[in-house]
Coordinates of C-alpha atoms in Angstrom, one line a residue:
M1 CA 40.5 -146.4 2.7
T2 CA 43.1 -145.9 5.4
D3 CA 45.4 -148.5 3.7
I4 CA 44.9 -146.7 0.4
K5 CA 46.0 -143.4 1.9
K6 CA 49.0 -145.0 3.5
S7 CA 50.0 -146.5 0.1
A8 CA 49.8 -143.1 -1.5
H9 CA 52.3 -141.6 1.0
S10 CA 54.7 -144.5 1.2
H11 CA 57.2 -143.0 -1.2
E12 CA 59.9 -140.6 -0.2
R13 CA 59.3 -136.9 -0.7
P14 CA 60.5 -135.7 -4.2
L15 CA 63.7 -133.6 -4.5
S16 CA 63.5 -129.8 -4.8
F17 CA 64.4 -128.3 -8.2
F18 CA 67.9 -127.4 -7.1
A19 CA 68.5 -130.8 -5.5
Y20 CA 67.3 -132.4 -8.7
E21 CA 69.7 -130.4 -10.8
K22 CA 72.5 -131.1 -8.4
Q23 CA 71.8 -134.8 -8.7
N24 CA 71.8 -134.5 -12.5
I25 CA 75.2 -132.7 -12.5
K26 CA 76.6 -135.4 -10.2
N27 CA 75.4 -138.1 -12.6
I28 CA 77.0 -136.3 -15.6
I29 CA 80.3 -136.0 -13.7
N30 CA 80.2 -139.7 -12.7
F31 CA 79.5 -140.7 -16.3
A32 CA 82.4 -138.6 -17.4
K33 CA 84.6 -140.4 -14.9
G34 CA 83.4 -143.8 -16.1
I35 CA 81.5 -144.6 -12.8
K36 CA 78.6 -146.9 -13.6
P37 CA 75.1 -146.1 -12.2
N38 CA 74.1 -148.0 -9.1
T39 CA 70.7 -148.9 -10.4
L40 CA 69.0 -149.9 -13.7
K41 CA 66.9 -146.8 -13.4
D42 CA 69.9 -144.6 -14.3
I43 CA 70.7 -146.5 -17.5
N44 CA 70.9 -144.1 -20.4
P45 CA 68.0 -144.6 -22.9
F46 CA 70.4 -144.2 -25.9
I47 CA 72.6 -147.0 -24.5
L48 CA 69.5 -149.1 -23.9
A49 CA 68.4 -148.4 -27.5
F50 CA 71.8 -149.5 -28.8
Q51 CA 71.6 -152.7 -26.8
I52 CA 68.2 -153.4 -28.3
Y53 CA 69.7 -152.8 -31.8
K54 CA 72.6 -155.2 -31.0
D55 CA 70.1 -157.9 -30.0
M56 CA 68.3 -157.7 -33.4
D57 CA 68.9 -160.2 -36.2
S58 CA 70.5 -159.1 -39.5
I59 CA 67.1 -158.5 -41.2
C60 CA 65.9 -156.1 -38.5
K61 CA 69.3 -154.3 -38.5
K62 CA 69.1 -153.8 -42.3
N63 CA 65.7 -152.2 -41.9
V64 CA 67.1 -150.0 -39.1
Y65 CA 69.8 -148.7 -41.5
L66 CA 67.1 -148.0 -44.2
M67 CA 64.9 -146.3 -41.6
F68 CA 67.8 -144.1 -40.4
A69 CA 68.9 -143.2 -44.0
I70 CA 65.4 -142.3 -45.1
G71 CA 64.9 -140.3 -41.8
A72 CA 68.2 -138.4 -42.5
I73 CA 67.0 -137.5 -46.1
S74 CA 63.7 -136.4 -44.7
A75 CA 65.5 -134.3 -42.0
I76 CA 67.7 -132.6 -44.6
L77 CA 64.7 -131.7 -46.7
E78 CA 63.0 -130.2 -43.7
G79 CA 66.1 -128.4 -42.7
I80 CA 66.7 -126.7 -46.1
T81 CA 63.0 -125.6 -46.5
P82 CA 63.7 -122.2 -44.9
Y83 CA 66.4 -121.6 -47.5
M84 CA 64.0 -122.5 -50.3
E85 CA 61.4 -120.1 -48.8
M86 CA 64.0 -117.3 -48.6
L87 CA 64.9 -117.8 -52.3
V88 CA 61.3 -117.7 -53.4
F89 CA 60.6 -114.5 -51.4
N90 CA 63.8 -112.9 -52.7
A91 CA 62.6 -113.6 -56.2
L92 CA 59.3 -111.7 -55.7
P93 CA 60.6 -108.1 -55.9
P94 CA 62.4 -108.7 -59.3
L95 CA 59.2 -110.4 -60.5
I96 CA 57.1 -107.4 -59.5
S97 CA 59.5 -104.9 -61.1
D98 CA 59.6 -106.9 -64.3
T99 CA 63.3 -107.7 -64.1
P100 CA 64.6 -109.9 -67.0
N101 CA 64.6 -113.6 -66.2
A102 CA 62.6 -112.9 -63.0
I103 CA 59.8 -115.3 -64.0
T104 CA 62.2 -118.1 -64.8
T105 CA 64.1 -117.6 -61.5
F106 CA 60.8 -117.5 -59.5
I107 CA 59.4 -120.6 -61.2
V108 CA 62.7 -122.6 -60.5
F109 CA 62.8 -121.6 -56.8
W110 CA 59.1 -122.1 -56.4
A111 CA 59.4 -125.6 -58.1
L112 CA 62.3 -126.5 -55.8
L113 CA 60.4 -125.5 -52.7
S114 CA 57.3 -127.4 -53.9
I115 CA 59.3 -130.6 -54.6
T116 CA 61.0 -130.3 -51.2
K117 CA 57.6 -130.0 -49.4
M118 CA 56.1 -132.8 -51.5
L119 CA 59.0 -135.2 -50.8
E120 CA 59.0 -134.7 -47.1
P121 CA 55.8 -136.7 -46.4
V122 CA 56.9 -139.4 -48.9
F123 CA 60.1 -140.0 -47.0
N124 CA 58.3 -139.7 -43.6
N125 CA 55.8 -142.4 -44.7
L126 CA 58.6 -144.6 -45.9
R127 CA 60.3 -144.1 -42.5
Y128 CA 57.2 -145.2 -40.7
Y129 CA 56.8 -148.2 -43.1
F130 CA 60.2 -149.5 -42.1
R131 CA 59.5 -148.8 -38.4
W132 CA 56.4 -151.0 -38.5
K133 CA 58.4 -153.6 -40.5
I134 CA 61.1 -153.7 -37.8
S135 CA 58.3 -153.8 -35.1
Y136 CA 56.7 -157.0 -36.6
K137 CA 60.0 -158.8 -37.1
Y138 CA 61.5 -157.8 -33.7
H139 CA 58.2 -158.5 -31.9
E140 CA 58.2 -162.1 -33.2
K141 CA 61.7 -162.8 -31.8
E142 CA 61.5 -160.8 -28.6
Q143 CA 58.1 -162.2 -27.6
T144 CA 59.4 -165.7 -28.0
R145 CA 62.5 -165.0 -26.0
G146 CA 60.5 -163.5 -23.2
F147 CA 58.2 -166.5 -23.0
V148 CA 61.1 -168.9 -23.0
E149 CA 62.7 -167.0 -20.1
I150 CA 59.5 -167.2 -18.1
I151 CA 59.0 -170.9 -18.7
N152 CA 62.5 -171.5 -17.3
K153 CA 61.6 -169.7 -14.0
P154 CA 61.6 -171.7 -10.8
R155 CA 58.1 -173.2 -9.9
P156 CA 57.4 -170.9 -6.9
F157 CA 57.8 -167.9 -9.2
F158 CA 54.4 -168.7 -10.8
K159 CA 52.7 -168.8 -7.4
V160 CA 53.0 -165.1 -7.1
N161 CA 52.5 -164.2 -10.8
S162 CA 49.4 -165.0 -12.8
S163 CA 49.8 -166.2 -16.4
A164 CA 47.8 -163.1 -17.6
S165 CA 50.1 -160.7 -15.9
L166 CA 53.2 -162.4 -17.1
N167 CA 51.9 -162.4 -20.7
G168 CA 51.1 -158.7 -20.3
M169 CA 54.6 -157.9 -19.1
V170 CA 56.3 -159.6 -22.0
E171 CA 54.0 -157.9 -24.5
K172 CA 54.7 -154.5 -22.8
I173 CA 58.4 -154.9 -22.8
T174 CA 58.5 -155.9 -26.5
N175 CA 56.3 -152.9 -27.5
Q176 CA 58.2 -150.4 -25.5
K177 CA 61.6 -151.5 -26.8
I178 CA 60.4 -151.0 -30.4
N179 CA 59.0 -147.6 -29.4
L180 CA 62.2 -146.6 -27.7
L181 CA 64.4 -147.6 -30.6
G182 CA 62.1 -145.8 -33.1
D183 CA 62.0 -142.6 -31.0
V184 CA 65.7 -142.6 -30.5
L185 CA 66.2 -142.8 -34.3
D186 CA 63.6 -140.0 -34.7
E187 CA 65.7 -138.0 -32.1
F188 CA 68.8 -138.2 -34.3
M189 CA 66.7 -137.1 -37.3
G190 CA 65.6 -134.1 -35.2
I191 CA 69.2 -133.3 -34.3
I192 CA 70.1 -133.1 -38.0
I193 CA 67.2 -130.6 -38.5
L194 CA 68.4 -128.6 -35.5
F195 CA 71.9 -128.4 -36.9
I196 CA 70.8 -127.1 -40.3
T197 CA 68.2 -124.6 -39.0
G198 CA 70.4 -123.6 -36.0
T199 CA 73.3 -122.8 -38.4
S200 CA 70.9 -120.7 -40.5
V201 CA 69.7 -118.7 -37.5
L202 CA 73.2 -118.3 -36.2
A203 CA 74.4 -116.9 -39.6
V204 CA 71.5 -114.4 -39.7
S205 CA 71.2 -113.3 -36.1
P206 CA 73.6 -114.7 -33.4
K207 CA 71.6 -112.8 -30.8
L208 CA 68.3 -114.6 -31.8
F209 CA 70.2 -118.0 -31.9
F210 CA 71.5 -117.7 -28.4
I211 CA 68.1 -116.4 -27.0
T212 CA 66.4 -119.4 -28.6
L213 CA 69.0 -121.8 -27.5
I214 CA 69.0 -120.6 -23.8
S215 CA 65.2 -120.7 -23.7
C216 CA 65.2 -124.2 -25.1
L217 CA 67.8 -125.3 -22.5
F218 CA 65.8 -123.7 -19.7
Y219 CA 62.7 -125.4 -21.0
M220 CA 64.5 -128.7 -21.2
E221 CA 65.5 -128.5 -17.5
F222 CA 62.1 -127.3 -16.5
R223 CA 60.4 -130.2 -18.3
G224 CA 63.0 -132.6 -16.9
Y225 CA 62.1 -131.6 -13.3
A226 CA 58.4 -131.5 -14.1
T227 CA 58.5 -135.0 -15.6
Y228 CA 60.4 -136.2 -12.5
L229 CA 57.6 -134.7 -10.3
L230 CA 54.9 -136.1 -12.5
R231 CA 56.5 -139.6 -12.3
N232 CA 56.5 -139.3 -8.5
W233 CA 52.7 -138.5 -8.6
Q234 CA 52.1 -141.3 -11.1
N235 CA 53.8 -143.8 -8.8
K236 CA 51.5 -142.7 -6.0
Q237 CA 48.6 -143.1 -8.4
R238 CA 49.8 -146.6 -9.4
L239 CA 50.0 -147.7 -5.8
I240 CA 46.5 -146.5 -5.1
K241 CA 45.2 -148.3 -8.3
I242 CA 46.9 -151.5 -7.3
K243 CA 45.4 -151.3 -3.8
V244 CA 41.9 -150.5 -5.1
S245 CA 42.1 -153.3 -7.6
Q246 CA 43.3 -155.8 -5.0
T247 CA 40.6 -154.9 -2.5
N248 CA 37.9 -155.0 -5.1
R249 CA 39.2 -158.4 -6.3
D250 CA 39.3 -159.7 -2.8
I251 CA 35.7 -158.7 -2.1
M252 CA 34.5 -160.3 -5.4
A253 CA 36.4 -163.5 -4.7
N254 CA 34.7 -163.7 -1.3
S255 CA 31.3 -162.6 -2.5
F256 CA 29.5 -165.5 -0.7
I257 CA 30.8 -164.1 2.6
A258 CA 29.4 -160.7 1.8
Q259 CA 26.1 -162.4 0.9
D260 CA 25.9 -164.4 4.1
A261 CA 26.7 -161.3 6.1
I262 CA 24.1 -159.3 4.3
K263 CA 26.7 -156.6 3.5
I264 CA 26.3 -156.2 -0.3
E265 CA 24.9 -152.7 0.1
Q266 CA 27.8 -151.7 2.5
E267 CA 30.4 -153.2 0.1
E268 CA 28.8 -151.2 -2.8
K269 CA 29.4 -148.0 -0.8
N270 CA 32.9 -149.0 0.1
M271 CA 33.7 -149.8 -3.6
K272 CA 32.2 -146.4 -4.7
A273 CA 34.4 -144.7 -2.1
R274 CA 37.5 -146.5 -3.3
M275 CA 36.8 -145.8 -7.0
A276 CA 36.1 -142.2 -6.2
K277 CA 39.5 -141.9 -4.5
D278 CA 41.1 -143.5 -7.5
T279 CA 39.4 -141.2 -9.9
K280 CA 40.3 -138.1 -7.9
I281 CA 44.0 -138.9 -7.9
S282 CA 43.9 -139.8 -11.6
L283 CA 42.3 -136.5 -12.5
K284 CA 44.9 -134.6 -10.4
V285 CA 47.7 -136.3 -12.3
L286 CA 46.0 -135.7 -15.6
F287 CA 45.6 -132.0 -14.9
A288 CA 49.1 -131.6 -13.6
E289 CA 50.4 -133.2 -16.9
Y290 CA 48.1 -130.8 -18.9
K291 CA 49.6 -127.8 -17.1
I292 CA 53.2 -129.0 -17.6
N293 CA 52.7 -129.7 -21.3
N294 CA 50.5 -126.8 -22.4
I295 CA 50.7 -123.7 -20.1
S296 CA 54.5 -123.7 -19.8
S297 CA 54.9 -124.2 -23.6
F298 CA 52.4 -121.4 -24.3
I299 CA 54.2 -118.8 -22.1
L300 CA 57.6 -119.6 -23.5
N301 CA 56.4 -119.7 -27.1
M302 CA 54.7 -116.3 -26.7
I303 CA 57.9 -114.7 -25.4
L304 CA 60.0 -116.1 -28.2
A305 CA 57.5 -115.1 -30.8
I306 CA 57.8 -111.5 -29.7
F307 CA 61.7 -111.6 -29.9
I308 CA 61.5 -113.3 -33.4
A309 CA 59.1 -110.6 -34.8
I310 CA 61.3 -107.7 -33.5
I311 CA 64.6 -109.1 -34.7
A312 CA 63.2 -110.2 -38.1
L313 CA 61.6 -106.8 -38.8
N314 CA 64.8 -105.0 -37.9
D315 CA 66.8 -107.3 -40.2
V316 CA 64.5 -106.7 -43.2
I317 CA 64.6 -102.9 -42.6
E318 CA 68.4 -103.0 -42.5
T319 CA 69.1 -105.4 -45.4
K320 CA 66.0 -104.5 -47.6
E321 CA 65.7 -108.3 -48.3
I322 CA 62.2 -109.7 -47.7
G323 CA 63.5 -113.2 -48.1
R324 CA 65.6 -112.9 -44.9
F325 CA 62.4 -112.4 -43.0
A326 CA 61.1 -115.7 -44.3
L327 CA 64.4 -117.4 -43.4
I328 CA 64.6 -115.9 -39.9
Y329 CA 60.9 -116.7 -39.2
S330 CA 60.9 -120.1 -40.7
A331 CA 64.3 -121.3 -39.5
T332 CA 63.7 -120.0 -36.0
S333 CA 60.2 -121.6 -35.9
V334 CA 61.5 -124.9 -37.0
F335 CA 64.5 -124.7 -34.7
R336 CA 62.3 -123.8 -31.7
W337 CA 59.6 -126.3 -32.5
R338 CA 62.1 -129.1 -33.1
S339 CA 63.9 -128.2 -29.9
Y340 CA 60.7 -128.5 -27.9
Q341 CA 59.8 -131.7 -29.8
L342 CA 63.1 -133.3 -29.0
I343 CA 62.8 -132.3 -25.4
Q344 CA 59.2 -133.6 -25.4
W345 CA 60.3 -136.9 -27.0
Y346 CA 63.2 -137.3 -24.6
K347 CA 61.6 -136.3 -21.3
K348 CA 58.1 -137.6 -22.0
Y349 CA 58.4 -140.6 -24.4
I350 CA 62.0 -141.8 -24.5
L351 CA 62.4 -141.7 -20.7
D352 CA 59.0 -143.1 -20.2
Y353 CA 59.7 -146.0 -22.5
R354 CA 63.0 -146.6 -20.7
N355 CA 61.4 -146.5 -17.3
E356 CA 58.5 -148.8 -18.3
I357 CA 61.0 -151.3 -19.8
V358 CA 63.2 -151.2 -16.7
D359 CA 60.2 -151.3 -14.3
T360 CA 58.5 -154.2 -16.1
Q361 CA 61.8 -156.2 -16.5
K362 CA 62.4 -155.9 -12.7
Q363 CA 59.0 -157.6 -12.1
L364 CA 60.3 -160.5 -14.2
V365 CA 63.5 -160.8 -12.3
T366 CA 63.6 -163.9 -10.2
P367 CA 63.7 -162.7 -6.5
H368 CA 67.0 -163.6 -4.8
A369 CA 64.9 -165.6 -2.3
L370 CA 63.9 -168.0 -5.1
E371 CA 67.4 -168.5 -6.6
R372 CA 68.8 -172.0 -6.1
K373 CA 72.1 -173.7 -6.4
T374 CA 72.3 -176.0 -9.4
G375 CA 75.0 -178.1 -11.1
S376 CA 75.5 -180.2 -14.2
K377 CA 75.6 -183.8 -12.9
K378 CA 73.5 -186.5 -14.7
L379 CA 71.0 -189.0 -13.2
T380 CA 70.3 -192.6 -14.2
S381 CA 67.3 -194.7 -13.6
K382 CA 69.2 -196.3 -10.7
D383 CA 69.3 -193.0 -8.9
N384 CA 65.8 -193.5 -7.4
A385 CA 66.5 -193.6 -3.7
I386 CA 65.6 -190.4 -1.8
T387 CA 67.9 -189.5 1.1
L388 CA 67.1 -186.7 3.6
K389 CA 70.0 -185.7 5.9
D390 CA 69.0 -183.5 8.8
I391 CA 67.1 -181.1 6.6
H392 CA 65.7 -177.8 7.8
F393 CA 63.6 -175.3 5.9
S394 CA 61.7 -172.1 6.4
Y395 CA 59.9 -170.2 3.6
P396 CA 61.6 -167.0 2.3
K397 CA 59.7 -163.8 2.5
I398 CA 59.8 -162.7 -1.1
K399 CA 60.3 -159.0 -1.3
D400 CA 58.9 -156.8 -4.2
V401 CA 61.8 -156.9 -6.7
T402 CA 60.6 -153.5 -8.0
T403 CA 62.2 -151.9 -5.0
L404 CA 65.6 -152.7 -6.5
V405 CA 66.9 -154.5 -3.4
C406 CA 70.5 -155.5 -3.3
E407 CA 71.2 -158.8 -5.1
K408 CA 73.2 -160.1 -2.1
E409 CA 70.7 -158.9 0.5
N410 CA 70.1 -161.4 3.3
I411 CA 66.9 -163.4 2.8
E412 CA 64.3 -162.9 5.5
R413 CA 62.5 -166.1 6.4
G414 CA 59.5 -167.1 8.3
N415 CA 59.2 -169.8 11.0
N416 CA 60.8 -173.3 10.4
V417 CA 58.4 -175.6 8.6
I418 CA 60.8 -178.6 8.4
K419 CA 62.9 -179.2 11.5
G420 CA 65.7 -181.8 11.2
I421 CA 64.2 -184.6 9.1
S422 CA 66.5 -187.5 8.3
T423 CA 65.4 -190.7 6.5
T424 CA 65.9 -192.7 3.3
I425 CA 63.1 -193.7 1.0
N426 CA 63.9 -196.6 -1.3
S427 CA 62.3 -198.3 -4.2
G428 CA 60.4 -201.5 -3.9
E429 CA 57.6 -200.2 -1.6
I430 CA 55.0 -197.5 -1.3
T431 CA 55.9 -195.0 1.3
V432 CA 53.1 -192.8 2.7
I433 CA 53.8 -189.4 4.2
A434 CA 50.9 -188.8 6.7
G435 CA 49.9 -186.2 9.2
T436 CA 47.4 -183.5 9.9
S437 CA 47.2 -180.4 7.7
G438 CA 49.9 -177.8 8.0
E439 CA 52.6 -180.1 9.4
G440 CA 55.0 -179.8 6.4
K441 CA 54.1 -182.7 4.2
T442 CA 53.6 -180.7 1.0
T443 CA 56.6 -178.6 1.7
L444 CA 58.7 -181.7 2.0
M445 CA 57.5 -182.9 -1.5
S446 CA 58.4 -179.4 -2.9
L447 CA 61.9 -179.6 -1.4
I448 CA 62.5 -183.0 -2.9
R449 CA 61.7 -181.5 -6.3
H450 CA 64.1 -178.7 -5.5
D451 CA 61.6 -175.9 -5.7
Y452 CA 63.6 -174.1 -2.9
D453 CA 67.1 -174.5 -1.5
L454 CA 67.2 -175.9 2.0
T455 CA 68.0 -173.8 5.1
A456 CA 70.3 -176.6 6.2
G457 CA 70.9 -180.2 5.5
K458 CA 71.0 -182.2 2.3
I459 CA 68.7 -184.1 0.0
K460 CA 70.1 -186.7 -2.4
L461 CA 68.6 -188.6 -5.4
G462 CA 70.7 -191.7 -5.5
N463 CA 74.1 -190.5 -4.3
K464 CA 73.8 -187.1 -6.0
D465 CA 73.0 -183.9 -4.1
L466 CA 70.0 -182.0 -5.5
T467 CA 72.1 -178.8 -5.7
T468 CA 74.5 -180.5 -8.1
L469 CA 71.7 -181.3 -10.6
K470 CA 70.0 -179.2 -13.3
D471 CA 66.2 -178.8 -13.0
E472 CA 65.9 -180.7 -16.2
E473 CA 67.6 -183.7 -14.7
I474 CA 65.3 -183.7 -11.7
N475 CA 62.2 -183.3 -13.8
K476 CA 63.3 -186.3 -15.9
Q477 CA 63.7 -188.3 -12.8
I478 CA 60.5 -187.4 -10.9
A479 CA 56.8 -187.8 -11.9
F480 CA 54.8 -185.5 -9.7
V481 CA 51.0 -185.0 -9.1
D482 CA 50.2 -181.9 -7.1
Q483 CA 47.1 -181.2 -5.1
N484 CA 46.2 -178.6 -7.8
V485 CA 46.5 -180.2 -11.1
H486 CA 46.7 -178.2 -14.4
F487 CA 45.7 -179.1 -17.9
F488 CA 45.6 -177.5 -21.4
D489 CA 42.3 -176.4 -22.9
Q490 CA 42.7 -179.2 -25.4
T491 CA 41.5 -182.8 -25.8
L492 CA 42.2 -185.7 -23.4
L493 CA 44.6 -187.1 -26.0
Y494 CA 46.6 -183.9 -26.3
N495 CA 47.0 -183.6 -22.5
L496 CA 48.2 -187.2 -22.3
K497 CA 50.5 -187.2 -25.2
Y498 CA 52.0 -183.8 -24.2
F499 CA 54.3 -185.8 -21.9
K500 CA 55.0 -188.6 -24.4
E501 CA 54.3 -187.6 -28.0
N502 CA 55.1 -191.0 -29.4
A503 CA 52.9 -193.0 -27.0
S504 CA 51.1 -195.8 -28.7
I505 CA 47.3 -196.5 -28.3
E506 CA 48.2 -199.6 -26.2
E507 CA 50.3 -197.4 -23.8
L508 CA 47.5 -194.8 -23.6
N509 CA 44.8 -197.4 -22.9
K510 CA 47.0 -199.1 -20.2
A511 CA 47.6 -195.8 -18.5
L512 CA 43.9 -194.8 -18.6
D513 CA 42.9 -198.2 -17.3
S514 CA 45.5 -198.1 -14.4
A515 CA 44.0 -194.7 -13.4
G516 CA 40.4 -195.9 -13.6
L517 CA 39.4 -193.6 -16.5
T518 CA 38.6 -196.1 -19.2
E519 CA 34.9 -196.4 -18.4
D520 CA 34.6 -192.6 -18.1
I521 CA 36.1 -192.0 -21.5
S522 CA 33.9 -194.6 -23.1
N523 CA 30.9 -192.7 -22.0
L524 CA 32.1 -189.5 -23.7
K525 CA 30.8 -188.9 -27.2
D526 CA 34.3 -187.9 -28.6
G527 CA 36.2 -190.3 -26.4
L528 CA 39.9 -189.3 -26.2
H529 CA 39.1 -186.4 -28.5
H530 CA 36.9 -184.8 -25.9
R531 CA 37.9 -181.2 -25.2
I532 CA 38.3 -180.8 -21.4
G533 CA 38.3 -177.0 -21.1
Q534 CA 40.6 -174.7 -19.2
D535 CA 42.3 -176.7 -16.4
G536 CA 40.0 -179.6 -17.1
C537 CA 36.8 -177.7 -16.1
A538 CA 34.7 -179.9 -18.4
L539 CA 35.7 -182.9 -16.2
S540 CA 34.6 -183.7 -12.6
G541 CA 37.1 -183.3 -9.8
G542 CA 37.7 -187.1 -9.6
Q543 CA 38.2 -187.3 -13.4
R544 CA 40.8 -184.5 -13.2
Q545 CA 42.7 -186.3 -10.5
R546 CA 42.7 -189.6 -12.4
L547 CA 43.7 -187.9 -15.6
A548 CA 46.7 -186.5 -13.8
L549 CA 47.5 -190.0 -12.5
A550 CA 47.2 -191.4 -16.1
R551 CA 49.8 -188.9 -17.2
I552 CA 52.4 -190.0 -14.7
F553 CA 51.6 -193.7 -15.3
L554 CA 52.3 -193.0 -19.0
I555 CA 55.6 -191.3 -18.6
N556 CA 57.0 -194.0 -16.3
R557 CA 59.7 -192.1 -14.4
P558 CA 62.0 -193.7 -11.7
I559 CA 60.5 -191.7 -8.9
M560 CA 56.8 -191.0 -8.4
I561 CA 55.5 -188.4 -5.9
L562 CA 51.8 -188.0 -5.4
D563 CA 50.4 -185.3 -3.2
E564 CA 46.8 -186.1 -2.2
P565 CA 46.1 -187.7 -5.6
T566 CA 42.9 -189.6 -4.7
T567 CA 41.0 -187.2 -2.4
G568 CA 37.3 -187.8 -2.8
L569 CA 37.6 -191.1 -4.7
D570 CA 35.6 -194.1 -3.4
Q571 CA 37.3 -197.2 -2.0
V572 CA 37.0 -199.2 -5.3
L573 CA 38.9 -196.5 -7.2
S574 CA 41.4 -196.1 -4.4
F575 CA 42.0 -199.9 -4.5
K576 CA 42.5 -199.7 -8.3
I577 CA 45.0 -196.8 -8.0
M578 CA 46.9 -198.6 -5.2
K579 CA 47.1 -201.8 -7.2
T580 CA 48.8 -199.8 -10.0
L581 CA 51.1 -198.1 -7.5
K582 CA 52.1 -201.4 -6.0
E583 CA 53.1 -202.7 -9.4
K584 CA 55.1 -199.5 -10.1
A585 CA 56.8 -199.7 -6.8
K586 CA 58.5 -203.0 -7.6
N587 CA 61.3 -201.0 -9.4
K588 CA 60.5 -197.4 -8.6
T589 CA 60.3 -195.1 -5.6
V590 CA 56.7 -194.3 -4.9
L591 CA 56.0 -191.5 -2.3
L592 CA 52.4 -190.8 -1.4
V593 CA 51.1 -187.8 0.6
T594 CA 47.6 -188.7 1.8
H595 CA 45.0 -188.5 4.5
N596 CA 43.1 -191.4 2.9
P597 CA 42.7 -194.2 5.5
T598 CA 42.6 -196.8 2.7
E599 CA 45.9 -195.8 1.2
I600 CA 47.5 -195.5 4.6
A601 CA 46.4 -199.0 5.5
L602 CA 47.7 -200.4 2.2
A603 CA 51.1 -198.7 2.3
D604 CA 54.3 -200.6 2.9
R605 CA 55.7 -197.9 5.1
V606 CA 54.1 -194.9 6.8
I607 CA 56.1 -191.8 7.9
V608 CA 54.0 -189.5 10.2
I609 CA 55.1 -185.9 10.1
K610 CA 54.2 -183.6 13.0
D611 CA 55.4 -180.0 13.4
G612 CA 58.0 -180.5 10.7
Q613 CA 59.5 -183.6 12.2
I614 CA 59.2 -187.3 11.9
E615 CA 56.9 -188.4 14.7
S616 CA 56.8 -192.1 13.8
D617 CA 58.0 -194.4 11.0
G618 CA 57.1 -198.0 10.3
T619 CA 54.4 -200.3 8.8
P620 CA 50.7 -199.4 9.4
L621 CA 50.3 -202.3 11.8
D622 CA 53.5 -201.3 13.7
L623 CA 52.3 -197.8 14.2
I624 CA 48.7 -198.3 15.0
E625 CA 49.5 -198.7 18.7
T626 CA 52.0 -195.8 18.9
S627 CA 50.9 -193.1 16.5
P628 CA 48.1 -190.8 17.7
F629 CA 47.5 -189.8 14.1
L630 CA 46.8 -193.4 12.9
K631 CA 44.7 -194.1 15.9
S632 CA 42.5 -191.1 15.1
S633 CA 41.5 -192.5 11.7
L634 CA 42.1 -196.3 11.8
T635 CA 42.0 -199.3 14.0
K636 CA 44.1 -202.4 13.8
Q637 CA 41.1 -204.3 12.5
D638 CA 40.5 -201.7 9.9
I639 CA 44.0 -202.1 8.5
I640 CA 43.8 -205.9 8.5
S641 CA 40.3 -205.8 6.8
K642 CA 41.5 -203.4 4.1
Q643 CA 44.6 -205.4 3.4
K644 CA 42.7 -208.7 3.1
L645 CA 40.1 -207.1 0.8
F646 CA 42.8 -205.6 -1.3
S647 CA 44.7 -208.9 -1.6
K648 CA 41.6 -210.5 -3.0
I649 CA 41.0 -207.8 -5.6
A650 CA 44.7 -207.6 -6.5

């Protein structure tokens, strides 16, 4: 609970009303001078809406024109309604006194008023029809663009972002962009209505016009500051919600620990306390929003209603025209209501949409710590040697991009993980990277794939520096099996052919046999058409590992990197995998990270990593006498026995 309270108070104190207004005036002056805002947060929502419009295709733009035109007609109809009401009311006295042609005049004006009121909802419905049409068309394009941008992110980006959260972010941005554009167009429609009704009020009573205008401006500034305060409270609420969610999720993920410690009852109490804190803050924010939206509006409306009644009655008494009362009352009511509505739309919805778009887009920005140098050089199949030249690396501490850190800010890093490794790994042999856990083996594999830029040194594929290559070129060159393999919730065939769509049955069978999966698949009712579930959950751990191996055997790239690919497999299967790798290594570079004694014994070369450095390098038999790591898991006789047994099987 202490952490939650700290999170709630981690923001700076909000500005006072006068400081807030001073900042607004400064922003307006800077804008007039052409000074650009320092942060995305200051981007004008109307400018953002225009950028959204510019990004649309021609079909969407055409629908925007139609929506705006129909909205303008609807606004004009609403704006002239008070005039129509004035004409109808002015036609009543002649009708009562039985003046000639009074009935005809009344019927004509009443018909015009009725038609105006009937057409308003028709045009409004048409406007919303085109808004939804734009929404569907734009959603299709924008959603696709967002997904493509995410797919192109560097691999470490996905380690800190779940697929569900990324999907939600893209969906949210798309929806809010449509909402922003639609509300900005509605805002322009409201401005047309304000102009027509404001002109009417000004013509009848300048005093009433300026009183209404000043009250609206005051209300706008008050709502602006109130929204600023509300956003500050909402940010505190969001931080608390995130902390509560993270804590609860952490407890659920470690439920077995709570069970073993017999602390389920205690955790239930803790969870109730956290949820109660969350609810309390949420209710405070909700009530504050209610007070801002309703109480302030009620007080201001009541004051204006009194002014309108007094001025309208005086005007009727002076002019003896009852229709002017209708015009004053109706035009002022529409002017006032539309003013508040425009303020509400801008301060509540338009700014909220802008803020949500900006906030969410910032979460999708690649942190500066993950940006890498890339080039445009090409690779050939001959570029399969891996050269490491005095490489050093420490992991960057990725900061929360929502804090809008400077793009050129120095990257804060942790302790060195790789410390001056220099070596060359050539084709024609299997090279094993060995060592105890946490010594930097997996990090080294990640650096060879260019997941991160080095702190110092160089890595080359062939004679080309990694930083001069596109990710696509590196991915074409390297087949990689990670410790945590991933699959689609599809069939075995789909997961295999995803990497090589035109693979023949013979190629598929060869890859499966090389990975030791043929017998397993023959025992499945649907064979290759067996659905494997999310991330292969319908398969055993060993089957998932071998399916991952079958994939890289099928795509046949010049460099193969395997990070603990056979953990848990028995010696027979390990021998089978090593036989395939020996064949592949004749014209490829095969790099294997493993703790498996069998694979270490059968390797052509073993590089032992300790504390981010090469401790020893040589054949298994050469190192058995000098490497503490090899001595801990193998003997010289073990190595000779495994090599002899393998030679018989091979």
